[in-house]
Tab-separated table of C-alpha atoms in Angstrom:
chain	number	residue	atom	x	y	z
V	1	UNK	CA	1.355	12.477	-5.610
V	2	UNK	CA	0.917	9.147	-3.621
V	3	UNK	CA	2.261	9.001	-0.109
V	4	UNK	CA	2.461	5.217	2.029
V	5	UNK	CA	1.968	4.925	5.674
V	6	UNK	CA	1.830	2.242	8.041
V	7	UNK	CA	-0.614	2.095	10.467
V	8	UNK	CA	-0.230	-0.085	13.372
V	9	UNK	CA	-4.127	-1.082	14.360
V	10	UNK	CA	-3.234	-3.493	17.091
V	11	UNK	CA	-0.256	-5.406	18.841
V	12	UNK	CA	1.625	-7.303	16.027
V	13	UNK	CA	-0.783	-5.810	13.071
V	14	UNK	CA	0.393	-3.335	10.422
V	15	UNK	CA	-1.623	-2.075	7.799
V	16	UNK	CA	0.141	-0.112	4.752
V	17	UNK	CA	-1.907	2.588	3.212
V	18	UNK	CA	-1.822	4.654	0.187
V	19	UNK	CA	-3.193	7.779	-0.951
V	20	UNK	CA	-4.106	7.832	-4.357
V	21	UNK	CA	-3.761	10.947	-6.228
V	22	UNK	CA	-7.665	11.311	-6.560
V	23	UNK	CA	-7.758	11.305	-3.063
V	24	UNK	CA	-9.013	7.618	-2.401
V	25	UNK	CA	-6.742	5.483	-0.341
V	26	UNK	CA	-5.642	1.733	-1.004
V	27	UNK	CA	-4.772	-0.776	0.889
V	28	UNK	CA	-1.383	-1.946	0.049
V	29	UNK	CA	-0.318	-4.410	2.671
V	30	UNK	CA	-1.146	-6.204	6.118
V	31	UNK	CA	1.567	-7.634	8.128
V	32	UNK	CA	1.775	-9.779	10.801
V	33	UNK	CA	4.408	-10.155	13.775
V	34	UNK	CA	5.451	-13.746	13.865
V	35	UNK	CA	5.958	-13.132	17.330
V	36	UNK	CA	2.434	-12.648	17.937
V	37	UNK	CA	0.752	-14.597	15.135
V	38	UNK	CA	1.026	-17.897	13.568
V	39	UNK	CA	-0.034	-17.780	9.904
V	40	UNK	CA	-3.385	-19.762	10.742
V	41	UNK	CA	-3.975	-17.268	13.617
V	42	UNK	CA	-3.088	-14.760	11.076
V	43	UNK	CA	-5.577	-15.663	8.338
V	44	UNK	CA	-8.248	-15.957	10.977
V	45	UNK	CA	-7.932	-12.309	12.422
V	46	UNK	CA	-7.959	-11.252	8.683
V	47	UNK	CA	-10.892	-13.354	8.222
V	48	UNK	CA	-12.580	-11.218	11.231
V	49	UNK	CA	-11.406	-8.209	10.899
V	50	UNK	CA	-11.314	-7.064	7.008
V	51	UNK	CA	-14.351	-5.559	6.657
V	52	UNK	CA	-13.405	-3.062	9.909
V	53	UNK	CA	-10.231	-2.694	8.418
V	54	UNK	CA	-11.579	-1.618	5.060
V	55	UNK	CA	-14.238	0.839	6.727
V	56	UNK	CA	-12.097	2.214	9.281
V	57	UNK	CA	-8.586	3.025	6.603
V	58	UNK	CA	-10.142	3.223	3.782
């Protein structure tokens, strides 16, 4: 069974998950408020922060 969740890992940044049957998870999604984030501030916090992301959800 896979279940989705949305984390929310800072102000403005939400992070879908999925659990995979086999137990891994997957990222599915990260969104951006466009209150908080212009898309060029938004690809540069991706930029810095993927590889936390990716350790810390996943």
């Amino acid at each position: 069974m896979e279940t989705e969740w949305v984390e929310q890992d800072e102000d403005g940044v939400y992070i879908t998950i999925r659990a995979l049957p086999d137990g891994t998870r997957e990222l599915r999604r990260v969104r951006f408020s466009r209150e908080r984030f212009g898309e060029t501030n938004a690809r540069l916090w991706w930029e810095k922060n993927r590889a936390r992301i990716q350790q810390q959800y996943l």
